Each structure stands twice: as structure tokens, then as C-alpha cells.
Short mmCIF file of C-alpha atoms in Angstrom, two decimals:
data_model
loop_
_atom_site.label_atom_id
_atom_site.label_comp_id
_atom_site.label_asym_id
_atom_site.label_seq_id
_atom_site.Cartn_x
_atom_site.Cartn_y
_atom_site.Cartn_z
CA MET A 13 159.09 18.89 84.46
CA LYS A 14 162.61 17.61 83.83
CA GLN A 15 162.20 17.94 80.09
CA PHE A 16 161.99 21.66 80.39
CA ARG A 17 165.24 22.24 82.35
CA PRO A 18 167.62 22.20 79.34
CA VAL A 19 165.45 24.77 77.62
CA ARG A 20 165.47 27.01 80.72
CA GLY A 21 169.21 26.66 81.09
CA HIS A 22 169.71 27.54 77.46
CA ARG A 23 167.72 30.73 77.91
CA LEU A 24 169.76 31.78 80.94
CA ALA A 25 173.00 31.12 79.09
CA ALA A 26 171.83 33.30 76.29
CA ARG A 27 171.33 36.05 78.89
CA GLY A 28 174.91 35.77 80.05
CA LEU A 29 175.60 32.89 82.44
CA PRO A 30 179.27 32.31 83.15
CA GLY A 31 181.08 30.53 80.39
CA SER A 32 178.82 31.63 77.57
CA PRO A 33 180.08 33.96 74.79
CA VAL A 34 177.44 36.54 75.60
CA ALA A 35 178.41 36.46 79.27
CA ARG A 36 181.99 37.23 78.43
CA VAL A 37 180.93 40.24 76.35
CA VAL A 38 178.67 41.55 79.10
CA ALA A 39 181.42 41.10 81.71
CA ALA A 40 183.87 43.02 79.56
CA LEU A 41 181.40 45.86 79.13
CA ALA A 42 180.74 45.94 82.87
CA ALA A 43 184.47 46.21 83.58
CA LEU A 44 184.82 49.00 81.06
CA VAL A 45 181.92 50.93 82.56
CA ALA A 46 183.32 50.42 86.07
CA GLY A 47 186.59 52.08 84.98
CA LEU A 48 184.92 55.13 83.52
CA VAL A 49 184.65 58.30 85.57
CA VAL A 50 182.57 60.98 83.94
CA VAL A 51 183.42 64.45 85.19
CA LEU A 52 181.60 67.62 84.30
CA VAL A 53 183.95 70.60 84.10
CA PRO A 54 183.19 74.13 83.08
CA GLY A 55 184.26 75.27 79.65
CA THR A 56 186.26 78.42 79.15
CA ALA A 57 184.44 81.67 78.51
CA THR A 58 185.55 85.23 78.03
CA ALA A 59 187.85 86.48 80.83
CA ALA A 60 186.09 88.63 83.41
CA PRO A 61 188.10 91.31 85.24
CA VAL A 62 188.47 90.87 88.99
CA CYS A 63 189.58 94.44 89.68
CA SER A 64 190.38 97.78 88.13
CA VAL A 65 193.00 100.31 89.19
CA ASP A 66 192.97 104.07 88.74
CA TYR A 67 196.58 105.28 88.99
CA THR A 68 197.41 109.00 89.14
CA THR A 69 200.86 110.49 89.65
CA ASN A 70 202.33 113.89 90.29
CA GLN A 71 206.04 114.12 89.53
CA TRP A 72 208.92 116.51 89.84
CA PRO A 73 212.60 116.04 88.97
CA GLY A 74 213.68 112.88 90.78
CA GLY A 75 210.52 112.37 92.81
CA PHE A 76 206.80 111.66 92.60
CA THR A 77 203.66 110.84 94.53
CA ALA A 78 201.05 108.35 93.32
CA SER A 79 197.35 108.00 94.14
CA VAL A 80 195.92 104.50 93.67
CA ARG A 81 192.23 103.60 93.63
CA LEU A 82 191.50 99.86 93.70
CA THR A 83 188.00 98.72 92.71
CA ASN A 84 187.07 95.10 93.50
CA LEU A 85 185.07 93.63 90.62
CA GLY A 86 185.05 90.07 91.97
CA PRO A 87 183.44 88.51 95.04
CA ALA A 88 183.77 90.30 98.39
CA VAL A 89 187.13 90.00 100.15
CA SER A 90 188.06 90.57 103.78
CA GLY A 91 191.65 91.54 102.97
CA TRP A 92 193.51 92.52 99.83
CA THR A 93 197.04 92.50 98.43
CA LEU A 94 197.75 94.44 95.26
CA ARG A 95 200.95 93.77 93.30
CA TRP A 96 202.50 95.43 90.29
CA THR A 97 205.86 96.04 88.60
CA ALA A 98 207.55 99.40 89.05
CA GLY A 99 209.63 100.98 86.33
CA THR A 100 213.41 100.67 86.29
CA GLY A 101 214.92 103.24 88.61
CA GLU A 102 211.73 103.78 90.61
CA GLN A 103 211.91 103.33 94.38
CA ILE A 104 209.04 103.75 96.82
CA THR A 105 210.01 105.56 100.01
CA ASN A 106 206.80 105.77 102.06
CA ALA A 107 203.05 105.25 101.78
CA TRP A 108 199.72 106.04 103.40
CA SER A 109 196.45 104.10 103.80
CA ALA A 110 198.27 100.83 102.94
CA GLN A 111 201.45 98.92 103.75
CA VAL A 112 203.66 99.13 100.67
CA SER A 113 206.93 97.24 100.19
CA GLN A 114 209.26 96.80 97.24
CA SER A 115 211.62 94.00 96.21
CA GLY A 116 213.49 94.82 93.04
CA THR A 117 210.80 96.08 90.71
CA THR A 118 208.01 94.08 92.38
CA VAL A 119 205.79 96.25 94.56
CA THR A 120 203.29 94.85 97.07
CA ALA A 121 200.57 96.87 98.79
CA THR A 122 198.51 95.34 101.60
CA ASN A 123 195.39 96.87 103.09
CA ALA A 124 195.45 98.90 106.28
CA ALA A 125 193.46 97.65 109.28
CA TRP A 126 190.45 99.79 108.37
CA ASN A 127 190.13 99.32 104.58
CA GLY A 128 190.61 95.59 104.04
CA SER A 129 186.98 94.57 103.52
CA LEU A 130 185.84 95.18 99.94
CA ALA A 131 182.43 94.14 98.71
CA THR A 132 181.85 93.60 95.01
CA GLY A 133 182.26 97.08 93.57
CA GLY A 134 184.01 98.23 96.75
CA VAL A 135 186.82 100.77 96.55
CA ALA A 136 190.05 101.29 98.50
CA ASP A 137 192.28 104.34 98.05
CA PHE A 138 195.91 104.62 99.07
CA GLY A 139 199.02 106.44 97.97
CA PHE A 140 202.77 106.52 98.16
CA GLN A 141 205.81 108.64 97.49
CA GLY A 142 208.91 107.59 95.62
CA THR A 143 211.92 108.53 93.57
CA TRP A 144 212.77 107.92 89.91
CA SER A 145 215.88 108.21 87.80
CA SER A 146 215.33 107.58 84.10
CA SER A 147 211.58 107.88 83.55
CA LEU A 148 208.30 107.40 85.36
CA THR A 149 206.13 104.61 83.96
CA THR A 150 202.50 103.61 84.53
CA PRO A 151 202.14 100.00 85.77
CA SER A 152 200.10 97.63 83.60
CA ASP A 153 200.34 94.26 85.40
CA TRP A 154 198.17 94.79 88.48
CA SER A 155 197.06 91.69 90.37
CA LEU A 156 194.65 91.41 93.28
CA ASN A 157 195.29 88.58 95.79
CA GLY A 158 197.39 86.79 93.18
CA VAL A 159 194.87 87.10 90.32
CA PRO A 160 195.65 89.45 87.42
CA CYS A 161 193.23 92.36 87.32
CA GLY A 162 192.77 91.81 83.59
CA GLY A 163 190.67 88.73 84.29
CA VAL A 164 190.55 84.97 84.80
CA ALA A 165 188.68 82.20 83.01
CA SER A 166 185.02 82.25 83.98
CA PRO A 167 182.89 79.08 83.80
CA SER A 168 180.75 78.57 80.75
CA PRO A 169 177.01 78.07 81.28
CA SER A 170 177.26 74.82 79.25
CA PRO A 171 179.70 72.26 80.77
CA SER A 172 181.69 69.90 78.60
CA VAL A 173 182.29 66.21 79.38
CA ILE A 174 185.72 64.68 79.95
CA VAL A 175 186.03 60.88 80.31
CA ASP A 176 188.76 59.64 82.65
CA HIS A 177 189.85 56.02 81.92
CA SER A 178 191.67 55.61 85.23
CA PRO A 179 190.56 52.58 87.31
CA SER A 180 187.71 53.23 89.67
CA PRO A 181 188.26 52.20 93.32
CA SER A 182 184.72 50.86 93.51
CA PRO A 183 183.58 49.25 90.21
CA SER A 184 179.95 49.86 89.44
CA PRO A 185 177.82 48.56 86.56
CA SER A 186 175.87 51.81 86.62
CA LEU A 187 175.98 53.92 83.46
CA SER A 188 175.16 57.09 85.40
CA PRO A 189 176.81 60.08 83.69
CA SER A 190 177.69 61.70 87.04
CA PRO A 191 179.02 59.25 89.68
CA SER A 192 180.87 62.11 91.48
CA PRO A 193 179.94 62.36 95.16
CA SER A 194 179.75 66.17 94.77
CA PRO A 195 176.23 67.46 94.13
CA SER A 196 177.60 70.37 92.11
CA PRO A 197 177.99 69.83 88.34
CA SER A 198 180.30 72.85 88.07
CA PRO A 199 183.31 72.66 90.40
CA SER A 200 185.41 75.79 90.68
CA PRO A 201 188.48 75.77 88.41
CA SER A 202 190.48 77.93 90.80
CA PRO A 203 190.80 78.13 94.59
CA SER A 204 191.40 81.88 94.49
CA PRO A 205 188.83 83.76 96.58
CA THR A 206 188.73 86.62 94.12
CA VAL A 207 187.51 84.67 91.09
CA ASP A 208 183.94 85.46 90.07
CA HIS A 209 182.33 82.16 89.01
CA SER A 210 179.07 83.74 88.04
CA PRO A 211 178.34 83.62 84.31
CA SER A 212 176.44 86.87 84.62
CA PRO A 213 178.08 90.09 83.35
CA SER A 214 180.71 91.51 85.67
CA PRO A 215 180.26 94.91 87.37
CA SER A 216 181.38 97.99 85.53
CA PRO A 217 185.12 98.65 85.98
CA SER A 218 184.62 102.40 86.03
CA PRO A 219 185.81 103.88 89.33
CA SER A 220 184.01 107.16 88.74
CA PRO A 221 180.67 107.72 90.48
CA SER A 222 177.84 107.81 87.97
CA PRO A 223 175.38 110.71 88.10
CA SER A 224 172.55 108.26 87.46
CA VAL A 225 173.19 106.29 90.66
CA THR A 226 174.62 108.98 92.96
CA PRO A 227 172.14 110.19 95.62
CA THR A 228 171.23 113.82 95.86
CA PRO A 229 172.73 115.83 98.73
CA SER A 230 171.75 114.24 102.02
CA GLY A 231 170.79 115.96 105.25
CA CYS A 232 169.44 119.23 103.84
CA SER A 233 166.93 119.52 106.67
CA GLY A 234 167.02 118.84 110.36
CA THR A 235 170.78 118.33 110.60
CA GLY A 236 172.05 121.82 111.37
CA LEU A 237 173.16 122.58 107.82
CA VAL A 238 173.35 126.25 106.85
CA VAL A 239 174.49 125.57 103.27
CA CYS A 240 173.26 122.61 101.23
CA THR A 241 173.00 122.97 97.49
CA GLY A 242 173.46 121.21 94.17
CA PHE A 243 173.17 124.60 92.37
CA GLU A 244 169.88 123.47 90.84
CA ASP A 245 168.35 126.91 91.46
CA GLN A 246 171.22 128.66 89.63
CA SER A 247 171.81 129.46 85.97
CA GLY A 248 174.38 131.36 83.95
CA THR A 249 176.51 133.34 86.40
CA PRO A 250 176.06 132.49 90.11
CA SER A 251 173.59 134.85 91.78
CA GLY A 252 171.28 135.05 94.74
CA GLU A 253 172.67 132.76 97.41
CA TRP A 254 176.00 132.57 95.55
CA GLN A 255 177.91 135.63 94.41
CA VAL A 256 181.02 135.86 92.22
CA THR A 257 183.90 137.46 94.06
CA THR A 258 187.52 138.22 93.16
CA PRO A 259 189.55 138.70 96.35
CA ASN A 260 192.59 140.98 96.01
CA CYS A 261 192.39 141.29 92.22
CA SER A 262 190.75 139.75 89.17
CA GLY A 263 191.87 138.40 85.81
CA THR A 264 190.63 135.93 83.24
CA GLY A 265 189.09 133.41 85.65
CA THR A 266 185.33 132.76 85.44
CA ALA A 267 182.61 131.21 87.59
CA THR A 268 179.56 129.78 85.81
CA ILE A 269 176.77 127.27 86.29
CA ASP A 270 177.40 124.17 84.15
CA THR A 271 174.86 121.63 82.87
CA ALA A 272 177.28 119.36 81.00
CA THR A 273 179.42 118.05 83.88
CA VAL A 274 177.51 117.27 87.09
CA HIS A 275 177.76 114.94 90.04
CA SER A 276 174.02 114.70 90.64
CA GLY A 277 170.98 116.52 89.39
CA GLY A 278 171.43 118.71 86.35
CA LYS A 279 173.81 121.50 87.39
CA SER A 280 177.16 122.23 89.03
CA LEU A 281 179.43 125.18 89.70
CA ARG A 282 182.26 125.46 87.16
CA ILE A 283 185.39 127.46 87.91
CA ASN A 284 187.80 128.27 85.08
CA GLY A 285 190.90 129.21 87.04
CA GLY A 286 193.59 131.13 85.25
CA GLY A 287 197.30 131.09 85.92
CA ASN A 288 199.39 133.86 87.48
CA TYR A 289 198.47 136.08 90.39
CA CYS A 290 195.37 138.29 89.96
CA ASN A 291 193.38 135.48 88.39
CA HIS A 292 191.54 134.96 91.66
CA ILE A 293 187.95 133.84 91.06
CA PHE A 294 185.44 132.50 93.60
CA ALA A 295 181.74 131.94 94.19
CA ALA A 296 180.86 132.82 97.79
CA THR A 297 177.75 131.83 99.70
CA THR A 298 175.64 134.67 101.05
CA LYS A 299 174.42 132.47 103.91
CA ASP A 300 175.57 133.46 107.41
CA VAL A 301 178.02 130.71 108.42
CA SER A 302 179.55 132.63 111.33
CA GLY A 303 177.29 130.94 113.89
CA ILE A 304 178.06 127.34 112.93
CA ALA A 305 179.42 125.74 116.10
CA PRO A 306 181.05 124.16 117.94
CA VAL A 307 182.46 122.27 114.93
CA VAL A 308 182.17 123.43 111.32
CA TYR A 309 181.56 120.46 109.02
CA GLY A 310 181.99 120.81 105.25
CA ARG A 311 181.29 118.40 102.42
CA MET A 312 181.47 118.86 98.67
CA TRP A 313 182.06 116.84 95.53
CA VAL A 314 184.97 118.16 93.46
CA ARG A 315 186.21 117.35 89.98
CA HIS A 316 189.23 118.91 88.31
CA THR A 317 191.22 118.43 85.13
CA THR A 318 194.85 119.14 86.01
CA ALA A 319 196.98 117.48 88.69
CA LEU A 320 197.83 119.71 91.63
CA PRO A 321 201.02 121.56 90.74
CA THR A 322 204.28 122.05 92.60
CA GLY A 323 203.42 125.70 93.14
CA HIS A 324 200.94 126.97 95.70
CA VAL A 325 197.24 127.14 94.74
CA SER A 326 194.00 127.56 96.71
CA MET A 327 190.52 126.25 95.90
CA ILE A 328 188.41 126.77 99.05
CA THR A 329 188.77 129.79 101.33
CA MET A 330 187.13 130.89 104.61
CA SER A 331 187.70 134.19 106.41
CA ASP A 332 188.86 133.64 110.00
CA SER A 333 187.46 136.27 112.39
CA ARG A 334 190.01 135.27 115.02
CA ASP A 335 192.91 135.95 112.66
CA GLY A 336 192.02 139.46 111.52
CA GLY A 337 189.73 138.18 108.79
CA ARG A 338 192.63 136.52 106.95
CA ASP A 339 191.81 133.30 105.12
CA LEU A 340 191.96 129.65 105.96
CA ARG A 341 192.62 127.96 102.62
CA ILE A 342 192.35 124.45 101.21
CA GLY A 343 194.53 123.98 98.15
CA GLY A 344 197.69 122.28 97.09
CA GLN A 345 201.46 122.50 96.94
CA ASN A 346 204.13 120.04 95.84
CA GLY A 347 201.43 118.00 94.13
CA ALA A 348 199.39 117.24 97.26
CA LEU A 349 196.44 118.66 99.17
CA GLN A 350 197.21 121.12 101.95
CA TRP A 351 195.73 123.66 104.30
CA ASN A 352 197.30 127.11 104.26
CA ARG A 353 196.93 130.01 106.68
CA GLU A 354 197.11 133.39 104.97
CA SER A 355 198.32 135.35 108.00
CA ASP A 356 201.64 133.54 108.48
CA ASP A 357 201.68 131.18 105.45
CA ALA A 358 201.74 128.12 107.74
CA THR A 359 200.86 124.90 105.95
CA LEU A 360 199.31 121.60 106.95
CA PRO A 361 201.19 119.34 106.49
CA GLU A 362 204.60 120.98 106.51
CA GLN A 363 206.17 121.10 103.03
CA SER A 364 208.96 118.64 103.80
CA PRO A 365 209.18 115.41 101.77
CA SER A 366 207.93 113.46 104.77
CA GLY A 367 205.09 115.88 105.35
CA VAL A 368 203.96 115.92 101.73
CA ALA A 369 204.03 112.12 101.68
CA LEU A 370 201.39 112.10 104.44
CA SER A 371 198.99 114.08 102.28
CA SER A 372 197.41 112.97 99.01
CA PRO A 373 197.04 114.23 95.45
CA LEU A 374 193.56 115.22 94.35
CA PRO A 375 192.49 112.65 91.71
CA VAL A 376 191.79 114.15 88.30
CA ASN A 377 188.95 113.67 85.84
CA ARG A 378 186.58 112.06 88.30
CA TRP A 379 184.32 113.25 91.09
CA VAL A 380 185.84 112.95 94.55
CA CYS A 381 184.15 113.63 97.88
CA LEU A 382 186.07 116.15 99.99
CA ARG A 383 185.09 116.57 103.66
CA PHE A 384 186.58 118.57 106.51
CA GLN A 385 185.83 119.55 110.08
CA ILE A 386 187.12 122.57 112.02
CA ASP A 387 186.70 122.74 115.78
CA THR A 388 186.07 126.34 116.85
CA THR A 389 186.81 125.60 120.53
CA GLN A 390 190.31 124.15 120.18
CA GLN A 391 192.99 123.58 117.56
CA SER A 392 191.55 120.45 115.97
CA MET A 393 190.96 119.79 112.25
CA ARG A 394 190.40 116.69 110.13
CA THR A 395 190.13 116.21 106.36
CA TYR A 396 188.85 113.30 104.25
CA LEU A 397 188.87 112.19 100.61
CA ASP A 398 186.09 109.74 99.72
CA ASP A 399 185.51 109.23 103.46
CA GLN A 400 189.14 108.23 104.07
CA GLU A 401 191.05 110.52 106.40
CA ILE A 402 194.26 112.10 105.15
CA ALA A 403 196.83 111.64 107.91
CA GLY A 404 198.87 114.72 107.02
CA LEU A 405 195.85 117.03 107.21
CA ARG A 406 195.04 116.41 110.84
CA VAL A 407 195.53 118.85 113.72
CA ASP A 408 195.22 117.22 117.14
CA GLY A 409 196.62 119.87 119.48
CA THR A 410 199.97 118.14 119.97
CA PRO A 411 202.70 119.47 117.64
CA THR A 412 203.99 116.73 115.35
CA THR A 413 207.04 117.34 113.17
CA ASP A 414 206.26 117.31 109.43
CA ILE A 415 202.51 117.51 110.12
CA ASP A 416 201.04 120.19 112.43
CA ALA A 417 204.03 121.57 114.35
CA GLN A 418 204.14 124.65 112.13
CA TRP A 419 200.36 125.03 112.18
CA LEU A 420 200.21 124.97 115.98
CA ARG A 421 202.49 127.98 116.30
CA ARG A 422 199.16 129.77 116.49
CA SER A 423 197.21 128.51 119.51
CA THR A 424 193.86 130.15 118.80
CA ALA A 425 191.23 127.97 117.17
CA PRO A 426 189.87 129.40 113.88
CA ARG A 427 186.37 130.85 113.52
CA PRO A 428 185.26 130.73 109.84
CA THR A 429 182.79 133.43 108.86
CA THR A 430 182.65 133.04 105.06
CA PHE A 431 182.77 130.15 102.59
CA ARG A 432 184.05 130.43 99.00
CA LEU A 433 184.67 127.92 96.19
CA GLY A 434 187.05 128.83 93.37
CA TRP A 435 190.69 129.12 92.36
CA GLU A 436 193.69 131.29 93.00
CA SER A 437 197.22 130.57 91.82
CA TYR A 438 200.39 132.12 93.11
CA GLY A 439 202.31 130.99 90.04
CA SER A 440 201.42 130.21 86.45
CA ASP A 441 199.16 127.22 87.18
CA SER A 442 195.60 127.04 85.86
CA ASP A 443 192.81 124.52 86.25
CA THR A 444 189.14 123.86 85.57
CA ILE A 445 187.19 122.73 88.63
CA TRP A 446 183.60 121.69 89.22
CA TYR A 447 181.82 121.74 92.59
CA ASP A 448 178.54 119.99 93.33
CA ASP A 449 176.43 118.77 96.29
CA VAL A 450 177.93 121.28 98.72
CA ALA A 451 177.03 121.22 102.44
CA LEU A 452 178.22 123.25 105.43
CA GLY A 453 176.86 123.07 108.95
CA SER A 454 177.19 121.96 112.54
CA SER A 455 176.54 118.24 111.88
CA PRO A 456 178.62 115.77 109.86
CA VAL A 457 177.46 114.94 106.34
CA GLY A 458 178.67 111.78 104.64
CA CYS A 459 179.62 111.30 101.02
#
């Protein structure tokens, strides 16, 4: 047995016993492997937008109002902060539906208590009023929660390998390509909560509702609605349940049924509203709306092409039997939505800078949901755009300076008896407006 020991020892030395040349090579390789850390990191792919912003302004010499629609294209957030750079000489004075502050040319808008949660594809609308000196510019550097809206690097589906030669705290002879204690092979490259790490295509940045995904009018039965139509039964010139009417006088304005621009279905009501007085043009329902009570709820989708002007215009009118048949009117003045009472020309809100700032422009070139409610038992009215209430268009029975103090000079609650959709201008302003998915009744109808 002893004669075999040298041979056995020789074989073990060849395998790498201490002191042998092979052993030294193996030891060196083991040390090198122990110092290697293999980390899988995502490669860089095309930037994916995290948000989009629709920015609409209405300006006059030295002043302006802005309507901002923020669409979240990244993961859901429970609160948002939107930043951008204002033009030189621009100064924001007040805002609604968000807290807006300005430092130099840097503007920061933070969500209100009720519109902070945004799912992927979720939308928040807010607005503000300001002044300008040299020119009014459109911002281009929007960022949501610190991430530019234009996009951030998204992870590539195929990770690359980076070898770190720093010493390992626990040497290991293992040649495993992934010694990281994390089970995920694709760690996030950014801690920002708004970064979409999915390699799948991002949601569409378009803020406009698509006719292909918008539901048809809801609540057309069993909800107390007297009017509920998408004009699908109409063609050419409105007829039957809708009649063309020209209160006071007529001009070049027209009312037609359109098949090219619709919110849902295949048709809408198109109003070509001319400028100057006597271009009044409306389509009026023949349904009896005089018995809708105790609250009259209205909902319609509206799309128009020209920003609300400085001059006074009306788009929706209702005869008020408690005011001698004179009209309640929804329209605009000083670039913002307003209610107007024909009998005494009272407006809601009042047409002071502070009052106008509490209203909102009507966004152009996209469908917007307009809702209102009129209490026929007391002076109480509320108005909404895209299901967000407009603070300046609220009557609560207690006179508030700049809002409803002027409106409440009349104590009697209105009683609408007609309902018309159209256009009348008291200056030279014209517009093209579409109406679709119209509802009027004694129960609320959502957008």
C-alpha cells in the first residue's frame, strides 16, 4: 500500500494542492471571480412621455386667462405637481382648481384636495389668470412631479451586462452570473413615481375624448329625463323634436345636422354662429321641459373652434316663466364662461377681474362635457366642466362679492320652460359649435 502513496499525492498536486503551479493558478482565478460582481441593468430605449398638457389662453391687452388640462401618461399618482417656465413679463395673479405659485419665471401648480389622484390616462383641469407686458408665450418645458413631460428613459426588454471589479465583501468561487440578492433582473433606473417602466407602448397622449371609446348618452330611461338625444334621428336641418328658431332677429347663422364631427354615434348638431347682432340662431327642443322639478339638470357635450371673446355671447338659452319669459343664458364674456340674465343683464360671476378669474374658458377644438343644475325652489345653481365644478358659476343663496352678489339681487328662483342650443353675439364675434349627447331632466346625468 505504501508504494501507491506518492502516485496519489502526485495526482492531488496536479489538481491544485497548495504549493503546486496549478494550485496557484486556480487560487488566482478564484480570487478574480470572488471580486467580480455581475449586475444586470436595463438598456436605454426610446423615451416614453409621462404626461401631456393641453394649454389654452384667452388674452386681452395686459391680461389673460389660461386653461390647463394635464393628462397622466405614467403610472397612477396620488398627488401631482406641474411645473413650467412662464414668459418674460408674465405674472400669475390667481388660480382655480389648483394651487399655483410663481418664483421668477418658474411656475408651480399643485393639485387641489379633490383632484390629486390620477390613474394612468387620468385628467386634471385647472386654470389661472395673469398679466403680461411684452408678449404671451406658450410654455414648452412642462414637468410632472419632477419628470419632464416629454419623456424619460424606459427600460429595454433586453438587459445589458456590466462587470464591476470592486472587491466583494464575501468572496465566492461561484461563477453565477447574478449574485445580487435582489430577485429582479431589471432594477428601476429612477426613483421617480411617475416613470413608466413597462416596455409596452405608452397610452395615447391625446386629451380629446375619442368617439370610438366614448359611451352613448347614459340614463335615457328611468331617470326622469325629458330630453336625451344624440341627434341620431335627425338629418339635414333640425326637425321634429328640434326646431330651428331665431329669437329677436335672424342673419347668416345656420343650424344643421353634422356627420363629420361627432362625440358619439354618427351625428351631432352644428351651429354656424355669425357675428353682429341679428345673427341669432338656435335649435330648440319641442319637448315640454316646464314640469322638470324640483331641480333641472342639464348635460351636453360641446365643441367649438374659437376662444370665448371679450364681448358678450350666448350659446344656451332657457325662457324663465318667473321672469316674464325672459331668458336665462349660458355664454361667455371677458374670455370666460358666464351665466347671464336677460331681464336685468346680471351676470354670474360678476365681470370684475376677480370674478372672471373664478370662471373658466371653454376649451377649443375638443369635446368638453358641460353640466348644470338649477334649483326651482330656491336661488341655487351649479355648473361643471368635465365634471369639475366652476367656482365662479355657483349660486348658494348668500351674496358673495365678485360671484353671485349681483345675481342675487333677484330673489325668485328661475323656472325654465324652454331649452335652446345655438349662438347669439352682441358684438362682431362668430363661432362654430357642435352639440352632442344632450340630456335634460330631474335627475343628474354624468359625463
